[in-house]
Amino acid sequence: MSQKEKEQELDQSLPAIPEDFRAVIMYGMTKEEALAIMRAVKSVGPSMQEVAFAMSTETNIQWPLGQLVAELSEEHRMMKEYRAARTKESKQ
C-alpha cells in the first residue's frame, strides 16, 4: 500500500472535526508549564473557555496531526457530555 493510500484510509476512518473546535497541543512542557499555558489561554476571554488541551505522549507523537486533532476532538466531546450529565445529576 502506498503512502497516499494509507493517508486516504486514515482520513476515512477519522471522526469529523467540528468547525468550531479549538485545540492547543503541547510538546516538551513540564506539568507546571502546561498548567500555566492552559491558564493563560483561558484567561484570554470567554471564547477560549472551551479550548481542548493535549500533551504529546510516546504514542500520539507518532500520529499524523489530523489523527491527533480528531482524537482530541472526540475526547473533548465525551468529556463535555460527561460533565453535563454530572451537573444534571447533581441538580436532581
PDB file of N, CA, C and O in Angstrom, chain B, residues numbered from 101:
ATOM      1  N   MET B 101       0.856  -1.171   0.000  1.00  0.00           N
ATOM      2  CA  MET B 101       0.000   0.000   0.000  1.00  0.00           C
ATOM      3  C   MET B 101       0.902   1.235   0.000  1.00  0.00           C
ATOM      4  O   MET B 101       1.852   1.320   0.778  1.00  0.00           O
ATOM      5  N   SER B 102       0.598   2.179  -0.870  1.00  0.00           N
ATOM      6  CA  SER B 102       1.402   3.394  -0.969  1.00  0.00           C
ATOM      7  C   SER B 102       1.096   4.322   0.206  1.00  0.00           C
ATOM      8  O   SER B 102       0.090   4.150   0.894  1.00  0.00           O
ATOM      9  N   GLN B 103       1.963   5.302   0.431  1.00  0.00           N
ATOM     10  CA  GLN B 103       1.760   6.278   1.500  1.00  0.00           C
ATOM     11  C   GLN B 103       0.465   7.047   1.285  1.00  0.00           C
ATOM     12  O   GLN B 103      -0.278   7.296   2.235  1.00  0.00           O
ATOM     13  N   LYS B 104       0.196   7.420   0.054  1.00  0.00           N
ATOM     14  CA  LYS B 104      -1.034   8.165  -0.254  1.00  0.00           C
ATOM     15  C   LYS B 104      -2.267   7.320   0.072  1.00  0.00           C
ATOM     16  O   LYS B 104      -3.240   7.835   0.624  1.00  0.00           O
ATOM     17  N   GLU B 105      -2.236   6.037  -0.262  1.00  0.00           N
ATOM     18  CA  GLU B 105      -3.358   5.147   0.042  1.00  0.00           C
ATOM     19  C   GLU B 105      -3.551   5.012   1.552  1.00  0.00           C
ATOM     20  O   GLU B 105      -4.679   4.992   2.044  1.00  0.00           O
ATOM     21  N   LYS B 106      -2.434   4.919   2.283  1.00  0.00           N
ATOM     22  CA  LYS B 106      -2.516   4.836   3.746  1.00  0.00           C
ATOM     23  C   LYS B 106      -3.143   6.096   4.320  1.00  0.00           C
ATOM     24  O   LYS B 106      -3.976   6.017   5.223  1.00  0.00           O
ATOM     25  N   GLU B 107      -2.754   7.261   3.804  1.00  0.00           N
ATOM     26  CA  GLU B 107      -3.300   8.524   4.279  1.00  0.00           C
ATOM     27  C   GLU B 107      -4.788   8.626   3.975  1.00  0.00           C
ATOM     28  O   GLU B 107      -5.558   9.101   4.810  1.00  0.00           O
ATOM     29  N   GLN B 108      -5.199   8.189   2.797  1.00  0.00           N
ATOM     30  CA  GLN B 108      -6.612   8.227   2.435  1.00  0.00           C
ATOM     31  C   GLN B 108      -7.424   7.297   3.338  1.00  0.00           C
ATOM     32  O   GLN B 108      -8.526   7.646   3.762  1.00  0.00           O
ATOM     33  N   GLU B 109      -6.885   6.132   3.628  1.00  0.00           N
ATOM     34  CA  GLU B 109      -7.569   5.185   4.507  1.00  0.00           C
ATOM     35  C   GLU B 109      -7.709   5.781   5.905  1.00  0.00           C
ATOM     36  O   GLU B 109      -8.763   5.664   6.529  1.00  0.00           O
ATOM     37  N   LEU B 110      -6.648   6.419   6.395  1.00  0.00           N
ATOM     38  CA  LEU B 110      -6.684   7.049   7.708  1.00  0.00           C
ATOM     39  C   LEU B 110      -7.717   8.172   7.725  1.00  0.00           C
ATOM     40  O   LEU B 110      -8.498   8.275   8.671  1.00  0.00           O
ATOM     41  N   ASP B 111      -7.733   9.014   6.692  1.00  0.00           N
ATOM     42  CA  ASP B 111      -8.687  10.120   6.603  1.00  0.00           C
ATOM     43  C   ASP B 111     -10.120   9.615   6.677  1.00  0.00           C
ATOM     44  O   ASP B 111     -10.965  10.251   7.306  1.00  0.00           O
ATOM     45  N   GLN B 112     -10.404   8.493   6.053  1.00  0.00           N
ATOM     46  CA  GLN B 112     -11.759   7.952   6.028  1.00  0.00           C
ATOM     47  C   GLN B 112     -12.166   7.394   7.388  1.00  0.00           C
ATOM     48  O   GLN B 112     -13.355   7.349   7.703  1.00  0.00           O
ATOM     49  N   SER B 113     -11.204   6.972   8.191  1.00  0.00           N
ATOM     50  CA  SER B 113     -11.523   6.370   9.481  1.00  0.00           C
ATOM     51  C   SER B 113     -11.601   7.398  10.610  1.00  0.00           C
ATOM     52  O   SER B 113     -12.040   7.062  11.710  1.00  0.00           O
ATOM     53  N   LEU B 114     -11.185   8.642  10.362  1.00  0.00           N
ATOM     54  CA  LEU B 114     -11.201   9.661  11.404  1.00  0.00           C
ATOM     55  C   LEU B 114     -12.591  10.253  11.584  1.00  0.00           C
ATOM     56  O   LEU B 114     -13.305  10.477  10.606  1.00  0.00           O
ATOM     57  N   PRO B 115     -12.978  10.508  12.835  1.00  0.00           N
ATOM     58  CA  PRO B 115     -14.252  11.186  13.044  1.00  0.00           C
ATOM     59  C   PRO B 115     -14.156  12.619  12.537  1.00  0.00           C
ATOM     60  O   PRO B 115     -13.069  13.196  12.497  1.00  0.00           O
ATOM     61  N   ALA B 116     -15.279  13.187  12.155  1.00  0.00           N
ATOM     62  CA  ALA B 116     -15.303  14.567  11.672  1.00  0.00           C
ATOM     63  C   ALA B 116     -14.949  15.510  12.823  1.00  0.00           C
ATOM     64  O   ALA B 116     -15.356  15.297  13.965  1.00  0.00           O
ATOM     65  N   ILE B 117     -14.191  16.548  12.504  1.00  0.00           N
ATOM     66  CA  ILE B 117     -13.805  17.548  13.496  1.00  0.00           C
ATOM     67  C   ILE B 117     -14.751  18.742  13.337  1.00  0.00           C
ATOM     68  O   ILE B 117     -14.847  19.310  12.249  1.00  0.00           O
ATOM     69  N   PRO B 118     -15.450  19.128  14.408  1.00  0.00           N
ATOM     70  CA  PRO B 118     -16.347  20.277  14.302  1.00  0.00           C
ATOM     71  C   PRO B 118     -15.588  21.530  13.868  1.00  0.00           C
ATOM     72  O   PRO B 118     -14.435  21.726  14.253  1.00  0.00           O
ATOM     73  N   GLU B 119     -16.232  22.372  13.070  1.00  0.00           N
ATOM     74  CA  GLU B 119     -15.583  23.575  12.558  1.00  0.00           C
ATOM     75  C   GLU B 119     -15.166  24.529  13.674  1.00  0.00           C
ATOM     76  O   GLU B 119     -14.178  25.249  13.530  1.00  0.00           O
ATOM     77  N   ASP B 120     -15.897  24.543  14.774  1.00  0.00           N
ATOM     78  CA  ASP B 120     -15.586  25.480  15.853  1.00  0.00           C
ATOM     79  C   ASP B 120     -14.643  24.891  16.908  1.00  0.00           C
ATOM     80  O   ASP B 120     -14.412  25.516  17.944  1.00  0.00           O
ATOM     81  N   PHE B 121     -14.102  23.712  16.661  1.00  0.00           N
ATOM     82  CA  PHE B 121     -13.207  23.069  17.622  1.00  0.00           C
ATOM     83  C   PHE B 121     -11.866  23.796  17.654  1.00  0.00           C
ATOM     84  O   PHE B 121     -11.295  24.110  16.610  1.00  0.00           O
ATOM     85  N   ARG B 122     -11.373  24.058  18.859  1.00  0.00           N
ATOM     86  CA  ARG B 122     -10.079  24.706  19.057  1.00  0.00           C
ATOM     87  C   ARG B 122      -9.240  23.831  19.970  1.00  0.00           C
ATOM     88  O   ARG B 122      -9.747  23.241  20.924  1.00  0.00           O
ATOM     89  N   ALA B 123      -7.949  23.752  19.665  1.00  0.00           N
ATOM     90  CA  ALA B 123      -7.076  22.912  20.472  1.00  0.00           C
ATOM     91  C   ALA B 123      -5.684  23.509  20.569  1.00  0.00           C
ATOM     92  O   ALA B 123      -5.218  24.211  19.672  1.00  0.00           O
ATOM     93  N   VAL B 124      -5.037  23.209  21.685  1.00  0.00           N
ATOM     94  CA  VAL B 124      -3.633  23.546  21.894  1.00  0.00           C
ATOM     95  C   VAL B 124      -2.931  22.234  22.194  1.00  0.00           C
ATOM     96  O   VAL B 124      -3.296  21.519  23.128  1.00  0.00           O
ATOM     97  N   ILE B 125      -1.926  21.927  21.399  1.00  0.00           N
ATOM     98  CA  ILE B 125      -1.154  20.695  21.586  1.00  0.00           C
ATOM     99  C   ILE B 125       0.249  21.096  22.041  1.00  0.00           C
ATOM    100  O   ILE B 125       0.923  21.891  21.386  1.00  0.00           O
ATOM    101  N   MET B 126       0.674  20.536  23.168  1.00  0.00           N
ATOM    102  CA  MET B 126       1.950  20.927  23.769  1.00  0.00           C
ATOM    103  C   MET B 126       2.949  19.779  23.707  1.00  0.00           C
ATOM    104  O   MET B 126       2.598  18.608  23.850  1.00  0.00           O
ATOM    105  N   TYR B 127       4.191  20.152  23.490  1.00  0.00           N
ATOM    106  CA  TYR B 127       5.269  19.176  23.429  1.00  0.00           C
ATOM    107  C   TYR B 127       6.434  19.695  24.275  1.00  0.00           C
ATOM    108  O   TYR B 127       6.837  20.851  24.150  1.00  0.00           O
ATOM    109  N   GLY B 128       6.952  18.852  25.110  1.00  0.00           N
ATOM    110  CA  GLY B 128       8.153  19.176  25.865  1.00  0.00           C
ATOM    111  C   GLY B 128       7.943  20.071  27.071  1.00  0.00           C
ATOM    112  O   GLY B 128       8.912  20.588  27.626  1.00  0.00           O
ATOM    113  N   MET B 129       6.708  20.265  27.487  1.00  0.00           N
ATOM    114  CA  MET B 129       6.413  21.126  28.634  1.00  0.00           C
ATOM    115  C   MET B 129       6.415  20.302  29.912  1.00  0.00           C
ATOM    116  O   MET B 129       6.062  19.123  29.921  1.00  0.00           O
ATOM    117  N   THR B 130       6.828  20.967  30.998  1.00  0.00           N
ATOM    118  CA  THR B 130       6.652  20.339  32.308  1.00  0.00           C
ATOM    119  C   THR B 130       5.189  20.455  32.678  1.00  0.00           C
ATOM    120  O   THR B 130       4.442  21.198  32.040  1.00  0.00           O
ATOM    121  N   LYS B 131       4.776  19.736  33.690  1.00  0.00           N
ATOM    122  CA  LYS B 131       3.389  19.818  34.146  1.00  0.00           C
ATOM    123  C   LYS B 131       3.057  21.254  34.565  1.00  0.00           C
ATOM    124  O   LYS B 131       1.984  21.766  34.245  1.00  0.00           O
ATOM    125  N   GLU B 132       3.975  21.891  35.274  1.00  0.00           N
ATOM    126  CA  GLU B 132       3.757  23.261  35.728  1.00  0.00           C
ATOM    127  C   GLU B 132       3.648  24.218  34.546  1.00  0.00           C
ATOM    128  O   GLU B 132       2.789  25.100  34.545  1.00  0.00           O
ATOM    129  N   GLU B 133       4.500  24.059  33.548  1.00  0.00           N
ATOM    130  CA  GLU B 133       4.437  24.911  32.353  1.00  0.00           C
ATOM    131  C   GLU B 133       3.123  24.707  31.604  1.00  0.00           C
ATOM    132  O   GLU B 133       2.501  25.668  31.151  1.00  0.00           O
ATOM    133  N   ALA B 134       2.707  23.451  31.479  1.00  0.00           N
ATOM    134  CA  ALA B 134       1.456  23.148  30.774  1.00  0.00           C
ATOM    135  C   ALA B 134       0.271  23.791  31.491  1.00  0.00           C
ATOM    136  O   ALA B 134      -0.603  24.368  30.845  1.00  0.00           O
ATOM    137  N   LEU B 135       0.237  23.695  32.821  1.00  0.00           N
ATOM    138  CA  LEU B 135      -0.860  24.312  33.575  1.00  0.00           C
ATOM    139  C   LEU B 135      -0.849  25.830  33.404  1.00  0.00           C
ATOM    140  O   LEU B 135      -1.909  26.444  33.279  1.00  0.00           O
ATOM    141  N   ALA B 136       0.330  26.438  33.398  1.00  0.00           N
ATOM    142  CA  ALA B 136       0.432  27.889  33.202  1.00  0.00           C
ATOM    143  C   ALA B 136      -0.064  28.280  31.813  1.00  0.00           C
ATOM    144  O   ALA B 136      -0.737  29.300  31.660  1.00  0.00           O
ATOM    145  N   ILE B 137       0.261  27.480  30.803  1.00  0.00           N
ATOM    146  CA  ILE B 137      -0.200  27.746  29.439  1.00  0.00           C
ATOM    147  C   ILE B 137      -1.717  27.627  29.372  1.00  0.00           C
ATOM    148  O   ILE B 137      -2.380  28.469  28.765  1.00  0.00           O
ATOM    149  N   MET B 138      -2.267  26.595  29.986  1.00  0.00           N
ATOM    150  CA  MET B 138      -3.726  26.414  29.977  1.00  0.00           C
ATOM    151  C   MET B 138      -4.421  27.603  30.641  1.00  0.00           C
ATOM    152  O   MET B 138      -5.407  28.121  30.119  1.00  0.00           O
ATOM    153  N   ARG B 139      -3.901  28.032  31.800  1.00  0.00           N
ATOM    154  CA  ARG B 139      -4.500  29.185  32.480  1.00  0.00           C
ATOM    155  C   ARG B 139      -4.402  30.433  31.616  1.00  0.00           C
ATOM    156  O   ARG B 139      -5.359  31.201  31.522  1.00  0.00           O
ATOM    157  N   ALA B 140      -3.248  30.639  30.983  1.00  0.00           N
ATOM    158  CA  ALA B 140      -3.047  31.829  30.156  1.00  0.00           C
ATOM    159  C   ALA B 140      -4.003  31.846  28.966  1.00  0.00           C
ATOM    160  O   ALA B 140      -4.588  32.882  28.650  1.00  0.00           O
ATOM    161  N   VAL B 141      -4.162  30.705  28.313  1.00  0.00           N
ATOM    162  CA  VAL B 141      -5.070  30.630  27.157  1.00  0.00           C
ATOM    163  C   VAL B 141      -6.494  30.925  27.599  1.00  0.00           C
ATOM    164  O   VAL B 141      -7.192  31.703  26.948  1.00  0.00           O
ATOM    165  N   LYS B 142      -6.934  30.321  28.687  1.00  0.00           N
ATOM    166  CA  LYS B 142      -8.304  30.520  29.158  1.00  0.00           C
ATOM    167  C   LYS B 142      -8.540  31.949  29.638  1.00  0.00           C
ATOM    168  O   LYS B 142      -9.672  32.432  29.616  1.00  0.00           O
ATOM    169  N   SER B 143      -7.478  32.624  30.071  1.00  0.00           N
ATOM    170  CA  SER B 143      -7.624  34.000  30.550  1.00  0.00           C
ATOM    171  C   SER B 143      -7.837  34.999  29.414  1.00  0.00           C
ATOM    172  O   SER B 143      -8.180  36.154  29.667  1.00  0.00           O
ATOM    173  N   VAL B 144      -7.642  34.575  28.181  1.00  0.00           N
ATOM    174  CA  VAL B 144      -7.841  35.454  27.027  1.00  0.00           C
ATOM    175  C   VAL B 144      -9.280  35.958  26.986  1.00  0.00           C
ATOM    176  O   VAL B 144      -9.527  37.111  26.631  1.00  0.00           O
ATOM    177  N   GLY B 145     -10.217  35.110  27.344  1.00  0.00           N
ATOM    178  CA  GLY B 145     -11.612  35.542  27.354  1.00  0.00           C
ATOM    179  C   GLY B 145     -12.578  34.405  27.189  1.00  0.00           C
ATOM    180  O   GLY B 145     -12.179  33.245  27.090  1.00  0.00           O
ATOM    181  N   PRO B 146     -13.866  34.740  27.158  1.00  0.00           N
ATOM    182  CA  PRO B 146     -14.914  33.716  27.077  1.00  0.00           C
ATOM    183  C   PRO B 146     -14.792  32.794  25.863  1.00  0.00           C
ATOM    184  O   PRO B 146     -15.124  31.612  25.953  1.00  0.00           O
ATOM    185  N   SER B 147     -14.328  33.308  24.754  1.00  0.00           N
ATOM    186  CA  SER B 147     -14.237  32.482  23.548  1.00  0.00           C
ATOM    187  C   SER B 147     -13.200  31.367  23.681  1.00  0.00           C
ATOM    188  O   SER B 147     -13.185  30.434  22.878  1.00  0.00           O
ATOM    189  N   MET B 148     -12.344  31.461  24.678  1.00  0.00           N
ATOM    190  CA  MET B 148     -11.284  30.467  24.841  1.00  0.00           C
ATOM    191  C   MET B 148     -11.570  29.457  25.945  1.00  0.00           C
ATOM    192  O   MET B 148     -10.712  28.635  26.266  1.00  0.00           O
ATOM    193  N   GLN B 149     -12.756  29.508  26.527  1.00  0.00           N
ATOM    194  CA  GLN B 149     -13.081  28.614  27.640  1.00  0.00           C
ATOM    195  C   GLN B 149     -13.247  27.163  27.213  1.00  0.00           C
ATOM    196  O   GLN B 149     -13.055  26.258  28.025  1.00  0.00           O
ATOM    197  N   GLU B 150     -13.595  26.929  25.974  1.00  0.00           N
ATOM    198  CA  GLU B 150     -13.833  25.565  25.501  1.00  0.00           C
ATOM    199  C   GLU B 150     -12.659  24.982  24.717  1.00  0.00           C
ATOM    200  O   GLU B 150     -12.816  23.975  24.026  1.00  0.00           O
ATOM    201  N   VAL B 151     -11.490  25.604  24.817  1.00  0.00           N
ATOM    202  CA  VAL B 151     -10.308  25.086  24.120  1.00  0.00           C
ATOM    203  C   VAL B 151      -9.911  23.754  24.744  1.00  0.00           C
ATOM    204  O   VAL B 151      -9.913  23.606  25.966  1.00  0.00           O
ATOM    205  N   ALA B 152      -9.575  22.797  23.905  1.00  0.00           N
ATOM    206  CA  ALA B 152      -9.092  21.497  24.377  1.00  0.00           C
ATOM    207  C   ALA B 152      -7.566  21.540  24.406  1.00  0.00           C
ATOM    208  O   ALA B 152      -6.942  22.179  23.560  1.00  0.00           O
ATOM    209  N   PHE B 153      -6.979  20.867  25.369  1.00  0.00           N
ATOM    210  CA  PHE B 153      -5.530  20.833  25.518  1.00  0.00           C
ATOM    211  C   PHE B 153      -5.045  19.393  25.462  1.00  0.00           C
ATOM    212  O   PHE B 153      -5.727  18.473  25.914  1.00  0.00           O
ATOM    213  N   ALA B 154      -3.865  19.214  24.906  1.00  0.00           N
ATOM    214  CA  ALA B 154      -3.253  17.879  24.871  1.00  0.00           C
ATOM    215  C   ALA B 154      -1.751  18.010  25.015  1.00  0.00           C
ATOM    216  O   ALA B 154      -1.142  18.967  24.538  1.00  0.00           O
ATOM    217  N   MET B 155      -1.180  17.051  25.668  1.00  0.00           N
ATOM    218  CA  MET B 155       0.272  16.926  25.750  1.00  0.00           C
ATOM    219  C   MET B 155       0.677  15.787  24.821  1.00  0.00           C
ATOM    220  O   MET B 155      -0.063  14.820  24.643  1.00  0.00           O
ATOM    221  N   SER B 156       1.833  15.915  24.249  1.00  0.00           N
ATOM    222  CA  SER B 156       2.332  14.814  23.434  1.00  0.00           C
ATOM    223  C   SER B 156       2.655  13.639  24.356  1.00  0.00           C
ATOM    224  O   SER B 156       3.040  13.810  25.513  1.00  0.00           O
ATOM    225  N   THR B 157       2.485  12.445  23.799  1.00  0.00           N
ATOM    226  CA  THR B 157       2.826  11.218  24.517  1.00  0.00           C
ATOM    227  C   THR B 157       3.695  10.366  23.600  1.00  0.00           C
ATOM    228  O   THR B 157       3.853  10.672  22.418  1.00  0.00           O
ATOM    229  N   GLU B 158       4.243   9.317  24.145  1.00  0.00           N
ATOM    230  CA  GLU B 158       5.040   8.411  23.311  1.00  0.00           C
ATOM    231  C   GLU B 158       4.204   7.824  22.185  1.00  0.00           C
ATOM    232  O   GLU B 158       4.724   7.529  21.109  1.00  0.00           O
ATOM    233  N   THR B 159       2.916   7.653  22.429  1.00  0.00           N
ATOM    234  CA  THR B 159       2.024   7.098  21.414  1.00  0.00           C
ATOM    235  C   THR B 159       1.623   8.141  20.387  1.00  0.00           C
ATOM    236  O   THR B 159       1.818   7.938  19.189  1.00  0.00           O
ATOM    237  N   ASN B 160       1.056   9.271  20.850  1.00  0.00           N
ATOM    238  CA  ASN B 160       0.496  10.221  19.889  1.00  0.00           C
ATOM    239  C   ASN B 160       1.540  11.025  19.123  1.00  0.00           C
ATOM    240  O   ASN B 160       1.210  11.641  18.109  1.00  0.00           O
ATOM    241  N   ILE B 161       2.768  11.036  19.572  1.00  0.00           N
ATOM    242  CA  ILE B 161       3.810  11.773  18.853  1.00  0.00           C
ATOM    243  C   ILE B 161       4.063  11.154  17.470  1.00  0.00           C
ATOM    244  O   ILE B 161       4.600  11.809  16.577  1.00  0.00           O
ATOM    245  N   GLN B 162       3.673   9.902  17.310  1.00  0.00           N
ATOM    246  CA  GLN B 162       3.850   9.209  16.035  1.00  0.00           C
ATOM    247  C   GLN B 162       2.670   9.416  15.080  1.00  0.00           C
ATOM    248  O   GLN B 162       2.766   9.076  13.901  1.00  0.00           O
ATOM    249  N   TRP B 163       1.570   9.965  15.575  1.00  0.00           N
ATOM    250  CA  TRP B 163       0.368  10.119  14.770  1.00  0.00           C
ATOM    251  C   TRP B 163       0.467  11.304  13.821  1.00  0.00           C
ATOM    252  O   TRP B 163       1.164  12.276  14.113  1.00  0.00           O
ATOM    253  N   PRO B 164      -0.212  11.233  12.705  1.00  0.00           N
ATOM    254  CA  PRO B 164      -0.365  12.435  11.872  1.00  0.00           C
ATOM    255  C   PRO B 164      -1.184  13.465  12.655  1.00  0.00           C
ATOM    256  O   PRO B 164      -2.019  13.092  13.479  1.00  0.00           O
ATOM    257  N   LEU B 165      -0.955  14.736  12.409  1.00  0.00           N
ATOM    258  CA  LEU B 165      -1.648  15.796  13.153  1.00  0.00           C
ATOM    259  C   LEU B 165      -3.161  15.659  13.061  1.00  0.00           C
ATOM    260  O   LEU B 165      -3.856  15.837  14.061  1.00  0.00           O
ATOM    261  N   GLY B 166      -3.682  15.344  11.877  1.00  0.00           N
ATOM    262  CA  GLY B 166      -5.126  15.202  11.721  1.00  0.00           C
ATOM    263  C   GLY B 166      -5.706  14.141  12.629  1.00  0.00           C
ATOM    264  O   GLY B 166      -6.797  14.317  13.171  1.00  0.00           O
ATOM    265  N   GLN B 167      -4.998  13.053  12.802  1.00  0.00           N
ATOM    266  CA  GLN B 167      -5.467  11.985  13.693  1.00  0.00           C
ATOM    267  C   GLN B 167      -5.466  12.467  15.138  1.00  0.00           C
ATOM    268  O   GLN B 167      -6.414  12.212  15.880  1.00  0.00           O
ATOM    269  N   LEU B 168      -4.412  13.159  15.536  1.00  0.00           N
ATOM    270  CA  LEU B 168      -4.329  13.657  16.902  1.00  0.00           C
ATOM    271  C   LEU B 168      -5.463  14.645  17.196  1.00  0.00           C
ATOM    272  O   LEU B 168      -6.103  14.565  18.244  1.00  0.00           O
ATOM    273  N   VAL B 169      -5.708  15.572  16.272  1.00  0.00           N
ATOM    274  CA  VAL B 169      -6.770  16.561  16.472  1.00  0.00           C
ATOM    275  C   VAL B 169      -8.138  15.878  16.489  1.00  0.00           C
ATOM    276  O   VAL B 169      -8.994  16.237  17.298  1.00  0.00           O
ATOM    277  N   ALA B 170      -8.351  14.913  15.618  1.00  0.00           N
ATOM    278  CA  ALA B 170      -9.627  14.189  15.595  1.00  0.00           C
ATOM    279  C   ALA B 170      -9.850  13.437  16.903  1.00  0.00           C
ATOM    280  O   ALA B 170     -10.952  13.465  17.451  1.00  0.00           O
ATOM    281  N   GLU B 171      -8.825  12.771  17.405  1.00  0.00           N
ATOM    282  CA  GLU B 171      -8.936  12.045  18.676  1.00  0.00           C
ATOM    283  C   GLU B 171      -9.201  13.020  19.820  1.00  0.00           C
ATOM    284  O   GLU B 171     -10.035  12.760  20.687  1.00  0.00           O
ATOM    285  N   LEU B 172      -8.487  14.139  19.814  1.00  0.00           N
ATOM    286  CA  LEU B 172      -8.669  15.141  20.856  1.00  0.00           C
ATOM    287  C   LEU B 172     -10.082  15.716  20.810  1.00  0.00           C
ATOM    288  O   LEU B 172     -10.703  15.921  21.853  1.00  0.00           O
ATOM    289  N   SER B 173     -10.581  15.971  19.625  1.00  0.00           N
ATOM    290  CA  SER B 173     -11.940  16.484  19.461  1.00  0.00           C
ATOM    291  C   SER B 173     -12.957  15.508  20.038  1.00  0.00           C
ATOM    292  O   SER B 173     -13.881  15.913  20.744  1.00  0.00           O
ATOM    293  N   GLU B 174     -12.788  14.236  19.742  1.00  0.00           N
ATOM    294  CA  GLU B 174     -13.715  13.216  20.241  1.00  0.00           C
ATOM    295  C   GLU B 174     -13.643  13.105  21.766  1.00  0.00           C
ATOM    296  O   GLU B 174     -14.681  13.010  22.422  1.00  0.00           O
ATOM    297  N   GLU B 175     -12.440  13.114  22.337  1.00  0.00           N
ATOM    298  CA  GLU B 175     -12.285  13.061  23.790  1.00  0.00           C
ATOM    299  C   GLU B 175     -12.914  14.289  24.443  1.00  0.00           C
ATOM    300  O   GLU B 175     -13.562  14.183  25.484  1.00  0.00           O
ATOM    301  N   HIS B 176     -12.721  15.451  23.826  1.00  0.00           N
ATOM    302  CA  HIS B 176     -13.272  16.694  24.357  1.00  0.00           C
ATOM    303  C   HIS B 176     -14.803  16.637  24.355  1.00  0.00           C
ATOM    304  O   HIS B 176     -15.443  17.045  25.325  1.00  0.00           O
ATOM    305  N   ARG B 177     -15.384  16.134  23.271  1.00  0.00           N
ATOM    306  CA  ARG B 177     -16.838  15.987  23.178  1.00  0.00           C
ATOM    307  C   ARG B 177     -17.359  15.068  24.277  1.00  0.00           C
ATOM    308  O   ARG B 177     -18.353  15.379  24.934  1.00  0.00           O
ATOM    309  N   MET B 178     -16.689  13.940  24.475  1.00  0.00           N
ATOM    310  CA  MET B 178     -17.125  12.984  25.500  1.00  0.00           C
ATOM    311  C   MET B 178     -17.016  13.581  26.906  1.00  0.00           C
ATOM    312  O   MET B 178     -17.887  13.351  27.746  1.00  0.00           O
ATOM    313  N   MET B 179     -15.947  14.349  27.165  1.00  0.00           N
ATOM    314  CA  MET B 179     -15.785  14.966  28.478  1.00  0.00           C
ATOM    315  C   MET B 179     -16.866  16.024  28.723  1.00  0.00           C
ATOM    316  O   MET B 179     -17.371  16.145  29.839  1.00  0.00           O
ATOM    317  N   LYS B 180     -17.220  16.786  27.688  1.00  0.00           N
ATOM    318  CA  LYS B 180     -18.287  17.773  27.835  1.00  0.00           C
ATOM    319  C   LYS B 180     -19.611  17.079  28.161  1.00  0.00           C
ATOM    320  O   LYS B 180     -20.364  17.551  29.013  1.00  0.00           O
ATOM    321  N   GLU B 181     -19.895  15.975  27.496  1.00  0.00           N
ATOM    322  CA  GLU B 181     -21.123  15.217  27.765  1.00  0.00           C
ATOM    323  C   GLU B 181     -21.110  14.660  29.188  1.00  0.00           C
ATOM    324  O   GLU B 181     -22.128  14.693  29.880  1.00  0.00           O
ATOM    325  N   TYR B 182     -19.964  14.153  29.619  1.00  0.00           N
ATOM    326  CA  TYR B 182     -19.828  13.607  30.965  1.00  0.00           C
ATOM    327  C   TYR B 182     -20.061  14.695  32.008  1.00  0.00           C
ATOM    328  O   TYR B 182     -20.797  14.484  32.972  1.00  0.00           O
ATOM    329  N   ARG B 183     -19.432  15.865  31.819  1.00  0.00           N
ATOM    330  CA  ARG B 183     -19.610  16.974  32.763  1.00  0.00           C
ATOM    331  C   ARG B 183     -21.067  17.439  32.800  1.00  0.00           C
ATOM    332  O   ARG B 183     -21.602  17.729  33.869  1.00  0.00           O
ATOM    333  N   ALA B 184     -21.703  17.507  31.633  1.00  0.00           N
ATOM    334  CA  ALA B 184     -23.106  17.924  31.568  1.00  0.00           C
ATOM    335  C   ALA B 184     -23.999  16.932  32.322  1.00  0.00           C
ATOM    336  O   ALA B 184     -24.913  17.335  33.040  1.00  0.00           O
ATOM    337  N   ALA B 185     -23.731  15.650  32.155  1.00  0.00           N
ATOM    338  CA  ALA B 185     -24.518  14.623  32.841  1.00  0.00           C
ATOM    339  C   ALA B 185     -24.308  14.707  34.357  1.00  0.00           C
ATOM    340  O   ALA B 185     -25.257  14.567  35.129  1.00  0.00           O
ATOM    341  N   ARG B 186     -23.081  14.931  34.768  1.00  0.00           N
ATOM    342  CA  ARG B 186     -22.783  15.050  36.213  1.00  0.00           C
ATOM    343  C   ARG B 186     -23.469  16.264  36.802  1.00  0.00           C
ATOM    344  O   ARG B 186     -24.003  16.212  37.910  1.00  0.00           O
ATOM    345  N   THR B 187     -23.453  17.368  36.050  1.00  0.00           N
ATOM    346  CA  THR B 187     -24.111  18.596  36.521  1.00  0.00           C
ATOM    347  C   THR B 187     -25.609  18.365  36.650  1.00  0.00           C
ATOM    348  O   THR B 187     -26.231  18.786  37.626  1.00  0.00           O
ATOM    349  N   LYS B 188     -26.190  17.686  35.647  1.00  0.00           N
ATOM    350  CA  LYS B 188     -27.631  17.401  35.664  1.00  0.00           C
ATOM    351  C   LYS B 188     -27.967  16.518  36.868  1.00  0.00           C
ATOM    352  O   LYS B 188     -28.965  16.755  37.549  1.00  0.00           O
ATOM    353  N   GLU B 189     -27.136  15.498  37.134  1.00  0.00           N
ATOM    354  CA  GLU B 189     -27.376  14.596  38.267  1.00  0.00           C
ATOM    355  C   GLU B 189     -27.302  15.338  39.586  1.00  0.00           C
ATOM    356  O   GLU B 189     -28.107  15.092  40.484  1.00  0.00           O
ATOM    357  N   SER B 190     -26.345  16.243  39.714  1.00  0.00           N
ATOM    358  CA  SER B 190     -26.170  16.955  40.983  1.00  0.00           C
ATOM    359  C   SER B 190     -27.299  17.932  41.260  1.00  0.00           C
ATOM    360  O   SER B 190     -27.524  18.306  42.410  1.00  0.00           O
ATOM    361  N   LYS B 191     -28.019  18.353  40.214  1.00  0.00           N
ATOM    362  CA  LYS B 191     -29.148  19.272  40.377  1.00  0.00           C
ATOM    363  C   LYS B 191     -30.422  18.542  40.753  1.00  0.00           C
ATOM    364  O   LYS B 191     -31.387  19.169  41.189  1.00  0.00           O
ATOM    365  N   GLN B 192     -30.441  17.225  40.593  1.00  0.00           N
ATOM    366  CA  GLN B 192     -31.667  16.450  40.872  1.00  0.00           C
ATOM    367  C   GLN B 192     -31.788  16.111  42.332  1.00  0.00           C
ATOM    368  O   GLN B 192     -32.754  15.467  42.738  1.00  0.00           O
TER     369      GLN B 192
END
